[in-house]
Amino acid sequence: MRFSSLFALRRWLPGALALLAGCTDSFAPDVTTSPPNLLVVDGFLNSQGVTTIKLSRAYAIAAKTAPPTETRATVYIEDEAGTRLLLTETSVKGTYTSAAQTLNPARRYRLHLNTLAGKEYVSDYVPVKTTPVIDAVTWRTDNDGLNIYVNAHDATGTTQYYRWDYVETWEINPIYRPQVEYVNGAMRDILVPFPTICWGTAPSTPIQIAKTTALTQDVVSDFRVRQLPPSSNLLNSRYSILVQQHALTKEEYAYWELLRKNTESIGSLFDAQPAQLTGNVRCLTSPSDAALGFIGAHSMTEKRIFIRRAELPQAWRVLNGYESCQPPDSIFFNRSTPPPNPAQVMQSIFGAGTVLPIEEMYDKLGILIGYTAKSKDCIDCRTRGTSVKPSFWP
């Protein structure tokens, strides 16, 4: 649920249609650059764990910066009896978390917050839903690539409305092993080698929902949550996906469905046109101040799987992500007349730290003539992930 960017797409790109080629003149719509300063509330009340709420402000699609965060707010969970559980702002500005808690399924809850500017917002009271466990996360390959599916059911038949997120993690294997390093204006043998493996992580972005109301049983079978093409560099070594399942109310499902339609079905003359998106968050101090977000209350279940490259079709030409980094560059000391000062060459090339040396180059007589080198992003895998092994990694 990434409200700021999704909101920019659905609300501030007015009426963009792909006109029939050859029938009309092309049209480039204006893009709103100063949208109203709407509060964006992102998250849900976790009934069996830690609740995380992100507060930000709506921003224009043409904005070059990250969405502005709403910091130093007072945020808490509240039941109908007035009992409150405080959320505190983390080191990530605009992100508020609670202690681990268990919400009473016999009560209804809402989110209550006060901004630093003195505005008071509440969500509607909602019932607590219990999310069933994920039966299985499976995968199959076809000509289009790797397909990952989720299977679930609720024997009580009370879930019916589902949503899924995922977090994927993959190994990053850099292709260079530098033997030298440039430190304090001089080249030397490398003392601390660069990591030989890192891990990249990314959350899901598509809105993935399903309902079983038209079925005789509350069963989700082989719902595809992720597809990766055969060439994806995420599959180069070892890949993992953590699928997270949420049970929704009918109203929350309708909100997500409208959000999905507004963000994914714009671009054709025959597409459904953007609809007004209304959540369940409102401003008490200024009723005319709209807010964006739907706060539900439910537990979350999850399941993780791992996939190794060796398990995938050997015919797949899986990329490593470093294709643009090959071959390495060569930095010579003697390719101009008069020959430049080697110290000056090294300082000009390696002084900023954006280009890193790899190894020495010698001529046939054994004389040092330069170094191979490449950009830092091609050498240090920490620019693409972390060298700290995840706790769940085998």
Short mmCIF file of C-alpha atoms in Angstrom, two decimals:
data_model
loop_
_atom_site.label_atom_id
_atom_site.label_comp_id
_atom_site.label_asym_id
_atom_site.label_seq_id
_atom_site.Cartn_x
_atom_site.Cartn_y
_atom_site.Cartn_z
CA MET A 1 0.00 0.00 0.00
CA ARG A 2 1.89 3.00 -1.25
CA PHE A 3 -0.65 5.77 -1.07
CA SER A 4 1.49 8.78 -1.91
CA SER A 5 2.69 7.61 -5.29
CA LEU A 6 -0.57 5.83 -6.15
CA PHE A 7 -2.57 8.86 -5.15
CA ALA A 8 -0.46 11.07 -7.38
CA LEU A 9 -1.24 8.79 -10.31
CA ARG A 10 -4.95 8.47 -9.79
CA ARG A 11 -5.97 11.93 -8.64
CA TRP A 12 -3.68 14.43 -10.28
CA LEU A 13 -3.43 13.04 -13.79
CA PRO A 14 -6.79 14.28 -15.00
CA GLY A 15 -8.53 12.49 -17.84
CA ALA A 16 -5.49 11.17 -19.70
CA LEU A 17 -6.83 9.15 -22.64
CA ALA A 18 -5.00 7.40 -25.43
CA LEU A 19 -6.82 8.77 -28.48
CA LEU A 20 -7.41 6.58 -31.52
CA ALA A 21 -4.47 6.91 -33.91
CA GLY A 22 -5.31 8.76 -37.12
CA CYS A 23 -8.72 9.95 -35.89
CA THR A 24 -7.83 12.98 -33.82
CA ASP A 25 -4.95 15.24 -32.97
CA SER A 26 -2.72 14.20 -30.09
CA PHE A 27 -3.46 15.73 -26.72
CA ALA A 28 -1.08 16.27 -23.80
CA PRO A 29 -3.06 16.98 -20.63
CA ASP A 30 -1.86 19.44 -18.05
CA VAL A 31 -0.62 17.89 -14.83
CA THR A 32 -1.57 19.48 -11.57
CA THR A 33 1.57 20.75 -9.85
CA SER A 34 0.00 21.92 -6.58
CA PRO A 35 -2.53 19.36 -5.31
CA PRO A 36 -4.42 19.98 -2.06
CA ASN A 37 -2.40 19.15 1.02
CA LEU A 38 -4.27 15.94 1.81
CA LEU A 39 -3.18 13.65 4.62
CA VAL A 40 -2.30 10.13 3.44
CA VAL A 41 -2.75 7.36 6.02
CA ASP A 42 -1.09 4.07 5.10
CA GLY A 43 -1.41 0.85 7.13
CA PHE A 44 -3.79 -1.33 9.11
CA LEU A 45 -4.43 -2.20 12.75
CA ASN A 46 -2.62 -5.46 13.34
CA SER A 47 -4.78 -7.43 15.74
CA GLN A 48 -2.02 -9.91 16.58
CA GLY A 49 1.27 -8.06 16.47
CA VAL A 50 2.85 -4.69 15.80
CA THR A 51 0.82 -2.02 14.03
CA THR A 52 2.73 0.21 11.61
CA ILE A 53 1.16 3.40 10.25
CA LYS A 54 2.80 5.73 7.74
CA LEU A 55 1.66 9.34 7.48
CA SER A 56 2.49 11.56 4.54
CA ARG A 57 0.98 14.20 2.32
CA ALA A 58 -0.37 13.95 -1.22
CA TYR A 59 1.95 15.35 -3.83
CA ALA A 60 1.89 16.16 -7.53
CA ILE A 61 2.78 13.57 -10.14
CA ALA A 62 5.40 15.98 -11.51
CA ALA A 63 7.15 16.26 -8.15
CA LYS A 64 10.85 15.40 -8.22
CA THR A 65 11.15 14.65 -4.51
CA ALA A 66 9.79 12.00 -2.17
CA PRO A 67 6.31 12.57 -0.71
CA PRO A 68 6.41 14.87 2.34
CA THR A 69 6.07 12.95 5.60
CA GLU A 70 3.81 13.92 8.49
CA THR A 71 6.12 13.97 11.50
CA ARG A 72 5.64 14.50 15.25
CA ALA A 73 2.00 13.45 15.19
CA THR A 74 0.23 11.83 18.14
CA VAL A 75 -1.10 8.48 16.92
CA TYR A 76 -2.98 5.79 18.81
CA ILE A 77 -5.37 2.87 18.43
CA GLU A 78 -8.71 3.38 20.16
CA ASP A 79 -11.61 1.07 20.94
CA GLU A 80 -15.24 2.10 21.45
CA ALA A 81 -14.76 2.15 25.23
CA GLY A 82 -12.04 4.79 24.86
CA THR A 83 -9.08 2.53 25.66
CA ARG A 84 -6.01 3.75 23.81
CA LEU A 85 -2.76 2.20 22.65
CA LEU A 86 -0.07 4.71 21.67
CA LEU A 87 2.05 4.46 18.54
CA THR A 88 5.46 6.14 18.59
CA GLU A 89 7.38 7.63 15.69
CA THR A 90 10.36 5.56 14.62
CA SER A 91 13.70 6.73 13.25
CA VAL A 92 12.00 6.73 9.85
CA LYS A 93 10.14 10.03 9.80
CA GLY A 94 6.40 9.72 9.39
CA THR A 95 6.36 6.04 10.41
CA TYR A 96 4.64 5.16 13.69
CA THR A 97 4.59 1.76 15.39
CA SER A 98 2.88 0.22 18.40
CA ALA A 99 4.07 -2.38 20.83
CA ALA A 100 3.02 -5.92 19.98
CA GLN A 101 -0.61 -6.30 21.03
CA THR A 102 -3.66 -8.51 20.70
CA LEU A 103 -6.91 -6.73 19.89
CA ASN A 104 -10.13 -8.09 21.35
CA PRO A 105 -12.17 -9.59 18.47
CA ALA A 106 -15.36 -8.75 20.38
CA ARG A 107 -14.62 -5.00 20.11
CA ARG A 108 -14.34 -2.50 17.29
CA TYR A 109 -11.32 -0.27 16.82
CA ARG A 110 -10.21 2.83 14.96
CA LEU A 111 -7.11 4.94 14.41
CA HIS A 112 -7.03 8.33 16.12
CA LEU A 113 -4.35 10.92 15.46
CA ASN A 114 -3.51 14.57 15.98
CA THR A 115 -1.06 16.31 13.68
CA LEU A 116 1.56 18.76 14.84
CA ALA A 117 -0.51 21.52 13.24
CA GLY A 118 -3.43 20.71 15.53
CA LYS A 119 -5.67 18.79 13.11
CA GLU A 120 -7.52 15.77 14.54
CA TYR A 121 -8.28 12.76 12.34
CA VAL A 122 -10.08 9.47 13.01
CA SER A 123 -10.92 6.41 10.99
CA ASP A 124 -14.26 4.65 11.31
CA TYR A 125 -14.63 1.96 13.95
CA VAL A 126 -14.16 -1.40 12.27
CA PRO A 127 -14.53 -5.02 13.42
CA VAL A 128 -11.51 -7.23 13.95
CA LYS A 129 -11.06 -9.97 11.36
CA THR A 130 -8.86 -13.02 11.81
CA THR A 131 -6.83 -13.88 8.73
CA PRO A 132 -6.61 -17.61 7.95
CA VAL A 133 -3.24 -19.23 7.51
CA ILE A 134 -1.75 -19.56 4.03
CA ASP A 135 -2.09 -23.15 2.94
CA ALA A 136 0.78 -23.02 0.48
CA VAL A 137 2.93 -20.80 -1.69
CA THR A 138 3.91 -22.67 -4.84
CA TRP A 139 5.68 -21.92 -8.09
CA ARG A 140 5.70 -23.14 -11.67
CA THR A 141 7.52 -22.10 -14.81
CA ASP A 142 6.22 -21.57 -18.31
CA ASN A 143 7.33 -19.71 -21.43
CA ASP A 144 6.64 -16.39 -19.72
CA GLY A 145 8.88 -17.10 -16.75
CA LEU A 146 8.47 -17.96 -13.08
CA ASN A 147 4.95 -17.83 -11.63
CA ILE A 148 4.34 -17.78 -7.87
CA TYR A 149 0.93 -18.72 -6.48
CA VAL A 150 -0.80 -18.55 -3.11
CA ASN A 151 -3.40 -21.01 -1.84
CA ALA A 152 -5.65 -20.44 1.17
CA HIS A 153 -9.03 -21.30 2.60
CA ASP A 154 -11.28 -20.47 5.53
CA ALA A 155 -13.29 -23.44 6.79
CA THR A 156 -15.62 -21.06 8.65
CA GLY A 157 -16.42 -19.20 5.42
CA THR A 158 -16.06 -15.80 7.13
CA THR A 159 -13.05 -14.36 5.30
CA GLN A 160 -14.25 -14.15 1.67
CA TYR A 161 -12.22 -10.98 0.93
CA TYR A 162 -8.43 -11.31 0.63
CA ARG A 163 -5.45 -9.11 -0.09
CA TRP A 164 -1.80 -10.07 -0.51
CA ASP A 165 1.51 -8.26 -0.23
CA TYR A 166 4.94 -9.73 -0.62
CA VAL A 167 8.55 -8.92 0.14
CA GLU A 168 11.15 -10.47 -2.14
CA THR A 169 14.83 -10.95 -1.37
CA TRP A 170 17.58 -12.13 -3.68
CA GLU A 171 21.31 -12.70 -3.72
CA ILE A 172 23.56 -10.24 -5.53
CA ASN A 173 26.88 -11.61 -6.78
CA PRO A 174 29.29 -8.90 -8.00
CA ILE A 175 31.52 -9.85 -10.91
CA TYR A 176 34.72 -8.07 -9.85
CA ARG A 177 37.16 -8.82 -7.02
CA PRO A 178 39.40 -5.75 -6.70
CA GLN A 179 43.02 -6.47 -5.75
CA VAL A 180 44.03 -2.87 -5.12
CA GLU A 181 42.51 0.26 -3.59
CA TYR A 182 43.19 3.99 -3.80
CA VAL A 183 43.63 5.51 -0.34
CA ASN A 184 45.04 8.90 0.69
CA GLY A 185 46.35 9.68 -2.78
CA ALA A 186 48.18 6.38 -3.28
CA MET A 187 47.46 2.92 -4.64
CA ARG A 188 47.99 -0.13 -2.43
CA ASP A 189 46.98 -3.78 -2.09
CA ILE A 190 43.43 -3.91 -0.82
CA LEU A 191 43.18 -4.43 2.94
CA VAL A 192 39.46 -5.05 3.36
CA PRO A 193 37.99 -6.79 0.32
CA PHE A 194 34.61 -5.80 -0.99
CA PRO A 195 31.71 -8.16 -0.18
CA THR A 196 31.40 -11.13 -2.48
CA ILE A 197 27.66 -11.38 -1.88
CA CYS A 198 24.88 -8.96 -0.96
CA TRP A 199 21.13 -9.23 -0.60
CA GLY A 200 18.57 -7.04 -2.31
CA THR A 201 15.06 -6.56 -0.94
CA ALA A 202 11.96 -4.97 -2.40
CA PRO A 203 8.28 -4.81 -1.36
CA SER A 204 5.42 -5.53 -3.72
CA THR A 205 3.77 -2.69 -5.61
CA PRO A 206 0.71 -4.15 -7.43
CA ILE A 207 -2.63 -4.26 -5.61
CA GLN A 208 -3.57 -7.94 -5.36
CA ILE A 209 -7.02 -8.82 -4.09
CA ALA A 210 -9.52 -11.62 -4.55
CA LYS A 211 -12.93 -12.59 -3.22
CA THR A 212 -14.68 -15.94 -2.89
CA THR A 213 -18.25 -14.67 -2.53
CA ALA A 214 -19.29 -16.32 -5.81
CA LEU A 215 -17.89 -19.71 -4.78
CA THR A 216 -19.54 -22.47 -2.78
CA GLN A 217 -16.50 -22.60 -0.48
CA ASP A 218 -14.20 -19.92 0.90
CA VAL A 219 -11.17 -21.22 -1.02
CA VAL A 220 -8.44 -19.40 -2.95
CA SER A 221 -6.65 -21.69 -5.37
CA ASP A 222 -3.50 -20.78 -7.29
CA PHE A 223 -3.85 -17.01 -7.12
CA ARG A 224 -0.76 -15.65 -8.87
CA VAL A 225 0.98 -13.06 -6.72
CA ARG A 226 4.22 -12.68 -8.71
CA GLN A 227 5.62 -13.34 -12.15
CA LEU A 228 9.29 -12.96 -13.07
CA PRO A 229 10.58 -13.14 -16.64
CA PRO A 230 13.14 -15.85 -17.50
CA SER A 231 15.92 -13.26 -17.74
CA SER A 232 15.29 -11.62 -14.34
CA ASN A 233 18.52 -10.99 -12.45
CA LEU A 234 16.61 -11.70 -9.22
CA LEU A 235 16.85 -15.37 -10.19
CA ASN A 236 20.59 -15.36 -10.83
CA SER A 237 21.49 -17.25 -7.66
CA ARG A 238 18.91 -17.69 -4.91
CA TYR A 239 15.56 -15.94 -4.59
CA SER A 240 13.05 -15.79 -1.76
CA ILE A 241 9.55 -14.38 -1.47
CA LEU A 242 7.57 -13.76 1.72
CA VAL A 243 3.85 -13.68 0.93
CA GLN A 244 1.64 -11.82 3.42
CA GLN A 245 -2.09 -12.42 3.57
CA HIS A 246 -4.78 -10.03 4.87
CA ALA A 247 -8.48 -10.68 5.55
CA LEU A 248 -10.58 -7.67 4.57
CA THR A 249 -14.08 -6.49 5.27
CA LYS A 250 -16.40 -5.99 2.32
CA GLU A 251 -15.96 -2.21 2.61
CA GLU A 252 -12.18 -2.41 2.75
CA TYR A 253 -12.15 -4.74 -0.25
CA ALA A 254 -14.29 -2.24 -2.22
CA TYR A 255 -11.78 0.49 -1.38
CA TRP A 256 -8.84 -1.57 -2.61
CA GLU A 257 -10.72 -2.60 -5.73
CA LEU A 258 -11.44 1.00 -6.62
CA LEU A 259 -7.85 1.96 -5.89
CA ARG A 260 -6.63 -0.83 -8.17
CA LYS A 261 -8.96 0.24 -10.98
CA ASN A 262 -7.92 3.87 -10.66
CA THR A 263 -4.22 3.05 -10.83
CA GLU A 264 -4.17 0.22 -13.36
CA SER A 265 -7.01 0.92 -15.81
CA ILE A 266 -6.12 4.33 -17.24
CA GLY A 267 -4.74 4.74 -20.72
CA SER A 268 -7.32 3.61 -23.27
CA LEU A 269 -10.44 5.26 -24.65
CA PHE A 270 -12.40 2.26 -23.46
CA ASP A 271 -10.93 2.03 -19.96
CA ALA A 272 -13.05 2.79 -16.93
CA GLN A 273 -12.51 6.40 -16.00
CA PRO A 274 -10.99 7.44 -12.65
CA ALA A 275 -13.49 7.45 -9.79
CA GLN A 276 -13.50 9.48 -6.61
CA LEU A 277 -11.66 7.47 -3.96
CA THR A 278 -13.08 7.75 -0.47
CA GLY A 279 -11.62 5.87 2.46
CA ASN A 280 -12.71 5.74 6.09
CA VAL A 281 -10.43 8.47 7.49
CA ARG A 282 -11.86 11.93 8.18
CA CYS A 283 -10.82 15.17 9.83
CA LEU A 284 -12.80 16.15 12.92
CA THR A 285 -11.45 19.69 13.28
CA SER A 286 -11.99 20.60 9.62
CA PRO A 287 -14.58 18.31 8.00
CA SER A 288 -13.80 19.82 4.60
CA ASP A 289 -10.20 18.55 4.83
CA ALA A 290 -10.23 15.22 3.04
CA ALA A 291 -7.84 12.40 3.89
CA LEU A 292 -6.78 9.37 1.93
CA GLY A 293 -6.64 5.87 3.38
CA PHE A 294 -8.68 2.99 4.70
CA ILE A 295 -7.78 1.61 8.12
CA GLY A 296 -8.94 -1.94 8.74
CA ALA A 297 -8.26 -4.21 11.72
CA HIS A 298 -7.10 -7.76 11.15
CA SER A 299 -4.31 -10.20 11.76
CA MET A 300 -1.77 -11.08 9.09
CA THR A 301 -0.40 -14.48 8.10
CA GLU A 302 2.65 -15.13 5.98
CA LYS A 303 4.69 -17.86 4.34
CA ARG A 304 8.14 -17.82 2.76
CA ILE A 305 9.66 -19.96 0.03
CA PHE A 306 13.13 -20.14 -1.55
CA ILE A 307 14.00 -20.87 -5.17
CA ARG A 308 17.51 -21.69 -6.41
CA ARG A 309 18.74 -21.04 -9.93
CA ALA A 310 19.52 -24.74 -10.31
CA GLU A 311 15.81 -25.53 -9.91
CA LEU A 312 14.86 -23.40 -12.92
CA PRO A 313 15.13 -24.37 -16.58
CA GLN A 314 18.77 -24.48 -17.61
CA ALA A 315 17.87 -22.99 -21.00
CA TRP A 316 16.85 -19.71 -19.38
CA ARG A 317 19.35 -16.93 -19.98
CA VAL A 318 19.19 -15.44 -16.52
CA LEU A 319 20.97 -12.09 -16.20
CA ASN A 320 23.26 -11.21 -13.31
CA GLY A 321 22.42 -7.50 -13.25
CA TYR A 322 25.98 -6.51 -14.12
CA GLU A 323 25.77 -6.86 -17.90
CA SER A 324 26.33 -3.13 -18.42
CA CYS A 325 29.46 -3.32 -16.27
CA GLN A 326 31.41 -5.49 -18.69
CA PRO A 327 34.14 -5.27 -19.81
CA PRO A 328 36.16 -3.26 -17.26
CA ASP A 329 37.67 0.07 -18.26
CA SER A 330 41.43 0.51 -18.68
CA ILE A 331 43.23 3.48 -17.20
CA PHE A 332 46.65 3.99 -18.86
CA PHE A 333 49.56 6.14 -17.77
CA ASN A 334 51.38 6.31 -21.13
CA ARG A 335 48.79 6.88 -23.85
CA SER A 336 49.55 10.55 -24.38
CA THR A 337 52.57 12.68 -25.24
CA PRO A 338 54.16 13.73 -23.05
CA PRO A 339 53.18 10.92 -20.64
CA PRO A 340 51.07 12.24 -17.77
CA ASN A 341 52.06 12.08 -14.14
CA PRO A 342 50.67 8.73 -12.80
CA ALA A 343 49.78 10.31 -9.45
CA GLN A 344 47.75 12.98 -11.20
CA VAL A 345 45.99 10.41 -13.34
CA MET A 346 45.03 8.33 -10.32
CA GLN A 347 43.82 11.36 -8.41
CA SER A 348 41.68 12.57 -11.30
CA ILE A 349 40.14 9.14 -11.87
CA PHE A 350 39.91 7.63 -8.39
CA GLY A 351 39.97 10.65 -6.10
CA ALA A 352 36.21 11.11 -5.94
CA GLY A 353 35.55 7.47 -5.08
CA THR A 354 32.92 7.03 -7.79
CA VAL A 355 35.31 4.95 -9.91
CA LEU A 356 37.26 2.15 -8.25
CA PRO A 357 40.43 0.34 -9.35
CA ILE A 358 40.30 -3.41 -9.89
CA GLU A 359 43.81 -4.61 -10.62
CA GLU A 360 47.14 -3.55 -12.06
CA MET A 361 48.01 -3.74 -15.76
CA TYR A 362 51.57 -4.47 -16.95
CA ASP A 363 53.23 -4.46 -20.35
CA LYS A 364 55.32 -7.30 -21.75
CA LEU A 365 58.38 -6.03 -19.89
CA GLY A 366 56.60 -6.11 -16.58
CA ILE A 367 56.25 -2.34 -16.32
CA LEU A 368 53.10 -0.98 -14.65
CA ILE A 369 51.12 0.85 -17.32
CA GLY A 370 47.79 1.43 -15.54
CA TYR A 371 44.80 -0.15 -13.86
CA THR A 372 41.50 -1.72 -14.79
CA ALA A 373 38.59 0.09 -13.19
CA LYS A 374 34.83 0.43 -13.09
CA SER A 375 32.18 2.51 -11.37
CA LYS A 376 31.48 1.82 -7.71
CA ASP A 377 28.03 0.44 -8.55
CA CYS A 378 29.70 -2.25 -10.67
CA ILE A 379 32.06 -3.31 -7.87
CA ASP A 380 30.53 -2.69 -4.46
CA CYS A 381 27.29 -4.68 -4.21
CA ARG A 382 26.29 -2.61 -1.17
CA THR A 383 25.12 0.06 -3.61
CA ARG A 384 22.40 -2.44 -4.63
CA GLY A 385 21.61 -4.07 -1.30
CA THR A 386 23.13 -5.00 2.02
CA SER A 387 26.09 -7.20 2.87
CA VAL A 388 24.43 -8.20 6.15
CA LYS A 389 22.98 -11.67 5.70
CA PRO A 390 19.24 -11.73 6.50
CA SER A 391 18.37 -13.73 9.60
CA PHE A 392 16.06 -15.99 7.59
CA TRP A 393 18.60 -16.79 4.88
CA PRO A 394 19.82 -20.40 4.84
#
